[in-house]
Amino acid sequence: MFNWNIAGHENIKKFLENSVIREKIANAYLFYGPEKVGKKDMARQFAKSLFCVNKDRPCEECLNCKQIEANIYPDFFRVARMEEKGNIVIEQVRELREKFYRTSFLSGYKAGIIEEAEFLTDSAWNSFLKILEEPPSMTVIIIIANKIAPIPATIISRCQRIKFSLVPEDEITEHLCERGIERLSARRIARIAGGKIGLAREFANSRELFDKYNEKILTFLRFFEKDMLLKEKNDVIAAISKEREQASESFDIIASLLRDFLLVKTNPDLVVNLAHKEKMIDIGKRFESRKISQMLENCVKFKSYLDSNVNRKLLLENMALEME
Ligand SMILES: [Zn+2]
């Protein structure tokens, strides 16, 4: 009856499918968890399942499914940042509110998705709260956020919370194979993607992106080596600190390397960056577990500072110092 093309998150899928079957849909859901693990896909499949006219939902072929995919279905609304660095502003939420309180075009559900909800301004949240306080009947809103911390408590308490985790590597591999990727490549991609199905798909679609990411891993591995020159480090840092996303991704890569250094000591089979296992073992040996844990702790801490407008270059320089 259901046909959700999503890798991993079996429990979440079942839970949402059941709520569609029983027509027990909450007024608001909060999907949160690491970026690129499939929250947006899940939200869309869920929305399509509410509107799809066929038995195997979503069929992806009926007009409703297609219109939702293209964000033009009259009872489906997507709210997202207008530009990469912007916020989601009160005007956008007001527009959503108006649409929600209007009668449905097709006298059924109305659904809204708010992407990257951590970027709602305070006034936008206040306006949004009014929808949740008096939700019109047969409406459902899915709030999507990587982190729950920036979401106001008054909002969280009114949502059905659904936490997403990283997707197991095997499930990503299978998913890629089903999409026609050859098994060996699928496995390599799944390994490098480190549980992020969205990233795995991006890699599967672009060899160039995959190679670039792999190169970044190698670059950060270099930071742990004794012979890397300060100038070389500074050049890398200057380049990645230009953009927040780049800096954030760099901290993720460093964290995944550090976790692997710990694993090569205890459980080498679980190493994520397997493509560079030999090097990992060499470098891992040089540091004590305690030191690695401390680096990891700082890495996570520095990454969290990115959200509070601390100088990115300074954070990365501090991290580089830790990695010696
Ligand atoms: Zn359909």
GROMACS .gro file of C-alpha atoms and ligand atoms in nm:
model
  325
    1MET     CA    1   0.000   0.000   0.000
    2PHE     CA    2   0.290   0.231   0.067
    3ASN     CA    3   0.575   0.298  -0.161
    4TRP     CA    4   0.814   0.534   0.013
    5ASN     CA    5   1.142   0.541  -0.168
    6ILE     CA    6   1.357   0.627   0.131
    7ALA     CA    7   1.676   0.472   0.262
    8GLY     CA    8   1.682   0.382   0.629
    9HIS     CA    9   1.458   0.530   0.901
   10GLU     CA   10   1.230   0.224   0.898
   11ASN     CA   11   1.066   0.309   1.231
   12ILE     CA   12   0.987   0.663   1.128
   13LYS     CA   13   0.849   0.545   0.796
   14LYS     CA   14   0.624   0.289   0.967
   15PHE     CA   15   0.506   0.540   1.222
   16LEU     CA   16   0.411   0.796   0.958
   17GLU     CA   17   0.254   0.539   0.726
   18ASN     CA   18   0.042   0.416   1.014
   19SER     CA   19  -0.073   0.764   1.095
   20VAL     CA   20  -0.182   0.806   0.731
   21ILE     CA   21  -0.367   0.472   0.735
   22ARG     CA   22  -0.545   0.555   1.060
   23GLU     CA   23  -0.592   0.915   0.957
   24LYS     CA   24  -0.434   1.019   1.282
   25ILE     CA   25  -0.229   1.305   1.152
   26ALA     CA   26  -0.083   1.552   1.401
   27ASN     CA   27  -0.118   1.922   1.328
   28ALA     CA   28   0.254   1.970   1.348
   29TYR     CA   29   0.563   1.754   1.325
   30LEU     CA   30   0.919   1.849   1.402
   31PHE     CA   31   1.172   1.647   1.200
   32TYR     CA   32   1.517   1.704   1.342
   33GLY     CA   33   1.859   1.544   1.322
   34PRO     CA   34   2.185   1.564   1.126
   35GLU     CA   35   2.184   1.733   0.787
   36LYS     CA   36   2.145   1.527   0.470
   37VAL     CA   37   1.999   1.217   0.634
   38GLY     CA   38   1.669   1.234   0.445
   39LYS     CA   39   1.438   1.457   0.651
   40LYS     CA   40   1.315   1.658   0.353
   41ASP     CA   41   1.255   1.344   0.147
   42MET     CA   42   1.057   1.191   0.431
   43ALA     CA   43   0.848   1.506   0.467
   44ARG     CA   44   0.768   1.511   0.097
   45GLN     CA   45   0.680   1.141   0.080
   46PHE     CA   46   0.456   1.191   0.381
   47ALA     CA   47   0.283   1.489   0.220
   48LYS     CA   48   0.243   1.310  -0.111
   49SER     CA   49   0.088   1.014   0.070
   50LEU     CA   50  -0.182   1.245   0.201
   51PHE     CA   51  -0.274   1.368  -0.146
   52CYS     CA   52  -0.188   1.084  -0.385
   53VAL     CA   53  -0.493   0.938  -0.561
   54ASN     CA   54  -0.350   0.593  -0.621
   55LYS     CA   55  -0.334   0.288  -0.400
   56ASP     CA   56   0.044   0.260  -0.384
   57ARG     CA   57   0.121   0.589  -0.225
   58PRO     CA   58   0.296   0.798  -0.332
   59CYS     CA   59   0.278   0.681  -0.692
   60GLU     CA   60   0.489   0.975  -0.818
   61GLU     CA   61   0.279   0.962  -1.134
   62CYS     CA   62  -0.059   1.114  -1.055
   63LEU     CA   63  -0.107   1.486  -1.101
   64ASN     CA   64  -0.107   1.547  -0.725
   65CYS     CA   65   0.226   1.373  -0.670
   66LYS     CA   66   0.381   1.556  -0.962
   67GLN     CA   67   0.248   1.892  -0.852
   68ILE     CA   68   0.378   1.845  -0.499
   69GLU     CA   69   0.717   1.752  -0.637
   70ALA     CA   70   0.715   2.076  -0.835
   71ASN     CA   71   0.581   2.275  -0.535
   72ILE     CA   72   0.273   2.384  -0.729
   73TYR     CA   73   0.002   2.170  -0.573
   74PRO     CA   74  -0.260   2.420  -0.449
   75ASP     CA   75  -0.288   2.271  -0.097
   76PHE     CA   76   0.082   2.214  -0.041
   77PHE     CA   77   0.310   2.494   0.073
   78ARG     CA   78   0.684   2.500   0.106
   79VAL     CA   79   0.856   2.764   0.315
   80ALA     CA   80   1.232   2.796   0.273
   81ARG     CA   81   1.505   3.054   0.283
   82MET     CA   82   1.483   3.284  -0.020
   83GLU     CA   83   1.858   3.302  -0.054
   84GLU     CA   84   2.141   3.100   0.084
   85LYS     CA   85   2.236   3.339   0.359
   86GLY     CA   86   1.895   3.481   0.438
   87ASN     CA   87   1.646   3.406   0.712
   88ILE     CA   88   1.289   3.287   0.695
   89VAL     CA   89   1.100   3.606   0.766
   90ILE     CA   90   0.762   3.692   0.912
   91GLU     CA   91   0.611   3.776   0.571
   92GLN     CA   92   0.668   3.418   0.460
   93VAL     CA   93   0.498   3.280   0.769
   94ARG     CA   94   0.208   3.523   0.730
   95GLU     CA   95   0.159   3.403   0.375
   96LEU     CA   96   0.152   3.045   0.498
   97ARG     CA   97  -0.101   3.138   0.764
   98GLU     CA   98  -0.330   3.301   0.512
   99LYS     CA   99  -0.319   2.998   0.288
  100PHE     CA  100  -0.380   2.766   0.581
  101TYR     CA  101  -0.692   2.948   0.695
  102ARG     CA  102  -0.835   2.964   0.346
  103THR     CA  103  -1.062   2.677   0.246
  104SER     CA  104  -0.879   2.394   0.084
  105PHE     CA  105  -0.900   2.392  -0.294
  106LEU     CA  106  -0.981   2.027  -0.305
  107SER     CA  107  -1.159   2.003   0.030
  108GLY     CA  108  -0.901   1.775   0.181
  109TYR     CA  109  -0.579   1.822   0.371
  110LYS     CA  110  -0.352   2.120   0.353
  111ALA     CA  111   0.014   2.059   0.418
  112GLY     CA  112   0.310   2.286   0.475
  113ILE     CA  113   0.679   2.214   0.502
  114ILE     CA  114   0.921   2.453   0.666
  115GLU     CA  115   1.276   2.378   0.561
  116GLU     CA  116   1.579   2.483   0.767
  117ALA     CA  117   1.357   2.609   1.047
  118GLU     CA  118   1.658   2.718   1.249
  119PHE     CA  119   1.657   3.025   1.023
  120LEU     CA  120   1.318   3.159   1.126
  121THR     CA  121   1.350   3.502   1.283
  122ASP     CA  122   1.196   3.561   1.627
  123SER     CA  123   0.904   3.752   1.480
  124ALA     CA  124   0.849   3.474   1.227
  125TRP     CA  125   0.830   3.221   1.512
  126ASN     CA  126   0.581   3.439   1.697
  127SER     CA  127   0.362   3.452   1.392
  128PHE     CA  128   0.403   3.080   1.341
  129LEU     CA  129   0.305   3.004   1.699
  130LYS     CA  130  -0.040   3.144   1.624
  131ILE     CA  131  -0.096   2.873   1.364
  132LEU     CA  132  -0.003   2.607   1.617
  133GLU     CA  133  -0.218   2.759   1.889
  134GLU     CA  134  -0.528   2.747   1.674
  135PRO     CA  135  -0.458   2.503   1.396
  136PRO     CA  136  -0.723   2.496   1.124
  137SER     CA  137  -0.871   2.150   1.083
  138MET     CA  138  -0.711   1.907   0.840
  139THR     CA  139  -0.384   2.090   0.823
  140VAL     CA  140  -0.042   1.950   0.883
  141ILE     CA  141   0.287   2.133   0.912
  142ILE     CA  142   0.624   1.966   0.904
  143ILE     CA  143   0.907   2.167   1.054
  144ILE     CA  144   1.249   2.051   0.944
  145ALA     CA  145   1.564   2.143   1.135
  146ASN     CA  146   1.914   2.007   1.178
  147LYS     CA  147   1.919   2.115   1.538
  148ILE     CA  148   1.644   2.136   1.791
  149ALA     CA  149   1.817   2.395   2.013
  150PRO     CA  150   1.725   2.708   1.810
  151ILE     CA  151   1.355   2.610   1.799
  152PRO     CA  152   1.150   2.790   2.067
  153ALA     CA  153   1.020   2.563   2.344
  154THR     CA  154   0.665   2.687   2.287
  155ILE     CA  155   0.685   2.548   1.934
  156ILE     CA  156   0.853   2.220   2.027
  157SER     CA  157   0.590   2.141   2.287
  158ARG     CA  158   0.317   2.170   2.023
  159CYS     CA  159   0.485   1.937   1.775
  160GLN     CA  160   0.508   1.565   1.737
  161ARG     CA  161   0.885   1.532   1.757
  162ILE     CA  162   1.062   1.290   1.525
  163LYS     CA  163   1.434   1.244   1.560
  164PHE     CA  164   1.642   1.135   1.262
  165SER     CA  165   1.980   0.964   1.295
  166LEU     CA  166   2.256   0.873   1.054
  167VAL     CA  167   2.160   0.595   0.811
  168PRO     CA  168   2.355   0.269   0.847
  169GLU     CA  169   2.611   0.219   0.573
  170ASP     CA  170   2.458  -0.108   0.448
  171GLU     CA  171   2.122   0.055   0.396
  172ILE     CA  172   2.281   0.337   0.197
  173THR     CA  173   2.467   0.082  -0.016
  174GLU     CA  174   2.145  -0.108  -0.088
  175HIS     CA  175   1.961   0.211  -0.169
  176LEU     CA  176   2.228   0.316  -0.419
  177CYS     CA  177   2.230  -0.030  -0.577
  178GLU     CA  178   1.854  -0.010  -0.622
  179ARG     CA  179   1.911   0.314  -0.805
  180GLY     CA  180   2.139   0.141  -1.050
  181ILE     CA  181   2.479   0.215  -0.899
  182GLU     CA  182   2.725  -0.068  -0.931
  183ARG     CA  183   2.778  -0.242  -0.595
  184LEU     CA  184   3.145  -0.167  -0.545
  185SER     CA  185   3.100   0.204  -0.615
  186ALA     CA  186   2.789   0.207  -0.398
  187ARG     CA  187   2.990   0.068  -0.110
  188ARG     CA  188   3.267   0.323  -0.153
  189ILE     CA  189   3.021   0.609  -0.171
  190ALA     CA  190   2.828   0.485   0.132
  191ARG     CA  191   3.149   0.465   0.328
  192ILE     CA  192   3.262   0.817   0.248
  193ALA     CA  193   2.912   0.961   0.303
  194GLY     CA  194   2.929   0.855   0.667
  195GLY     CA  195   2.558   0.792   0.723
  196LYS     CA  196   2.433   1.089   0.522
  197ILE     CA  197   2.210   0.949   0.253
  198GLY     CA  198   2.166   1.290   0.090
  199LEU     CA  199   2.540   1.326   0.056
  200ALA     CA  200   2.564   0.972  -0.082
  201ARG     CA  201   2.312   1.061  -0.352
  202GLU     CA  202   2.500   1.376  -0.439
  203PHE     CA  203   2.816   1.168  -0.473
  204ALA     CA  204   2.634   0.913  -0.686
  205ASN     CA  205   2.521   1.192  -0.917
  206SER     CA  206   2.854   1.363  -0.944
  207ARG     CA  207   3.187   1.191  -0.964
  208GLU     CA  208   3.352   1.531  -0.941
  209LEU     CA  209   3.187   1.606  -0.608
  210PHE     CA  210   3.287   1.266  -0.475
  211ASP     CA  211   3.650   1.318  -0.577
  212LYS     CA  212   3.655   1.664  -0.425
  213TYR     CA  213   3.518   1.538  -0.095
  214ASN     CA  214   3.769   1.257  -0.093
  215GLU     CA  215   4.043   1.511  -0.155
  216LYS     CA  216   3.924   1.710   0.145
  217ILE     CA  217   3.949   1.402   0.364
  218LEU     CA  218   4.307   1.354   0.249
  219THR     CA  219   4.385   1.720   0.311
  220PHE     CA  220   4.262   1.701   0.669
  221LEU     CA  221   4.450   1.379   0.723
  222ARG     CA  222   4.760   1.579   0.626
  223PHE     CA  223   4.694   1.814   0.918
  224PHE     CA  224   4.775   1.529   1.153
  225GLU     CA  225   5.107   1.464   0.985
  226LYS     CA  226   5.422   1.619   1.124
  227ASP     CA  227   5.564   1.742   0.796
  228MET     CA  228   5.276   1.966   0.692
  229LEU     CA  229   5.402   2.321   0.669
  230LEU     CA  230   5.231   2.605   0.850
  231LYS     CA  231   5.190   2.795   0.524
  232GLU     CA  232   5.020   2.496   0.367
  233LYS     CA  233   4.780   2.478   0.661
  234ASN     CA  234   4.708   2.849   0.650
  235ASP     CA  235   4.628   2.835   0.278
  236VAL     CA  236   4.376   2.556   0.334
  237ILE     CA  237   4.219   2.739   0.628
  238ALA     CA  238   4.199   3.068   0.439
  239ALA     CA  239   4.013   2.894   0.157
  240ILE     CA  240   3.760   2.704   0.367
  241SER     CA  241   3.690   2.981   0.616
  242LYS     CA  242   3.538   3.198   0.343
  243GLU     CA  243   3.207   3.018   0.367
  244ARG     CA  244   3.021   2.893   0.668
  245GLU     CA  245   2.909   2.575   0.490
  246GLN     CA  246   3.265   2.488   0.395
  247ALA     CA  247   3.387   2.544   0.748
  248SER     CA  248   3.102   2.338   0.889
  249GLU     CA  249   3.170   2.052   0.649
  250SER     CA  250   3.540   2.066   0.740
  251PHE     CA  251   3.464   2.022   1.108
  252ASP     CA  252   3.241   1.726   1.017
  253ILE     CA  253   3.521   1.565   0.820
  254ILE     CA  254   3.774   1.622   1.098
  255ALA     CA  255   3.530   1.477   1.352
  256SER     CA  256   3.477   1.169   1.137
  257LEU     CA  257   3.854   1.123   1.111
  258LEU     CA  258   3.895   1.156   1.486
  259ARG     CA  259   3.621   0.901   1.550
  260ASP     CA  260   3.802   0.670   1.312
  261PHE     CA  261   4.133   0.718   1.493
  262LEU     CA  262   3.960   0.595   1.806
  263LEU     CA  263   3.810   0.303   1.616
  264VAL     CA  264   4.135   0.185   1.457
  265LYS     CA  265   4.255   0.126   1.811
  266THR     CA  266   3.953  -0.068   1.927
  267ASN     CA  267   3.729  -0.179   1.643
  268PRO     CA  268   3.894  -0.132   1.301
  269ASP     CA  269   3.599  -0.292   1.118
  270LEU     CA  270   3.382   0.007   1.197
  271VAL     CA  271   3.617   0.266   1.047
  272VAL     CA  272   3.424   0.502   0.817
  273ASN     CA  273   3.711   0.641   0.613
  274LEU     CA  274   3.814   0.296   0.504
  275ALA     CA  275   3.954   0.424   0.178
  276HIS     CA  276   4.245   0.559   0.381
  277LYS     CA  277   4.266   0.287   0.642
  278GLU     CA  278   4.644   0.235   0.633
  279LYS     CA  279   4.710   0.603   0.683
  280MET     CA  280   4.447   0.616   0.956
  281ILE     CA  281   4.619   0.336   1.143
  282ASP     CA  282   4.957   0.508   1.117
  283ILE     CA  283   4.832   0.841   1.242
  284GLY     CA  284   4.598   0.688   1.498
  285LYS     CA  285   4.894   0.513   1.659
  286ARG     CA  286   5.067   0.843   1.722
  287PHE     CA  287   4.797   0.977   1.952
  288GLU     CA  288   4.667   0.842   2.280
  289SER     CA  289   4.294   0.775   2.296
  290ARG     CA  290   4.255   1.040   2.562
  291LYS     CA  291   4.415   1.302   2.339
  292ILE     CA  292   4.195   1.200   2.044
  293SER     CA  293   3.880   1.223   2.257
  294GLN     CA  294   3.986   1.568   2.366
  295MET     CA  295   4.043   1.677   2.005
  296LEU     CA  296   3.701   1.539   1.914
  297GLU     CA  297   3.537   1.726   2.199
  298ASN     CA  298   3.698   2.050   2.085
  299CYS     CA  299   3.608   1.984   1.723
  300VAL     CA  300   3.239   1.949   1.812
  301LYS     CA  301   3.261   2.257   2.033
  302PHE     CA  302   3.432   2.470   1.766
  303LYS     CA  303   3.175   2.364   1.510
  304SER     CA  304   2.894   2.474   1.739
  305TYR     CA  305   3.059   2.819   1.766
  306LEU     CA  306   3.006   2.864   1.392
  307ASP     CA  307   2.644   2.942   1.470
  308SER     CA  308   2.733   3.227   1.703
  309ASN     CA  309   2.930   3.429   1.449
  310VAL     CA  310   3.270   3.358   1.598
  311ASN     CA  311   3.551   3.423   1.349
  312ARG     CA  312   3.562   3.108   1.135
  313LYS     CA  313   3.929   3.139   1.050
  314LEU     CA  314   4.018   3.162   1.417
  315LEU     CA  315   3.816   2.850   1.498
  316LEU     CA  316   3.983   2.652   1.222
  317GLU     CA  317   4.328   2.776   1.325
  318ASN     CA  318   4.259   2.664   1.680
  319MET     CA  319   4.147   2.327   1.552
  320ALA     CA  320   4.464   2.296   1.345
  321LEU     CA  321   4.671   2.362   1.656
  322GLU     CA  322   4.486   2.083   1.834
  323MET     CA  323   4.565   1.844   1.553
  324GLU     CA  324   4.942   1.856   1.588
  325ZN      ZN  325   0.031   0.983  -0.670
   0.00000   0.00000   0.00000
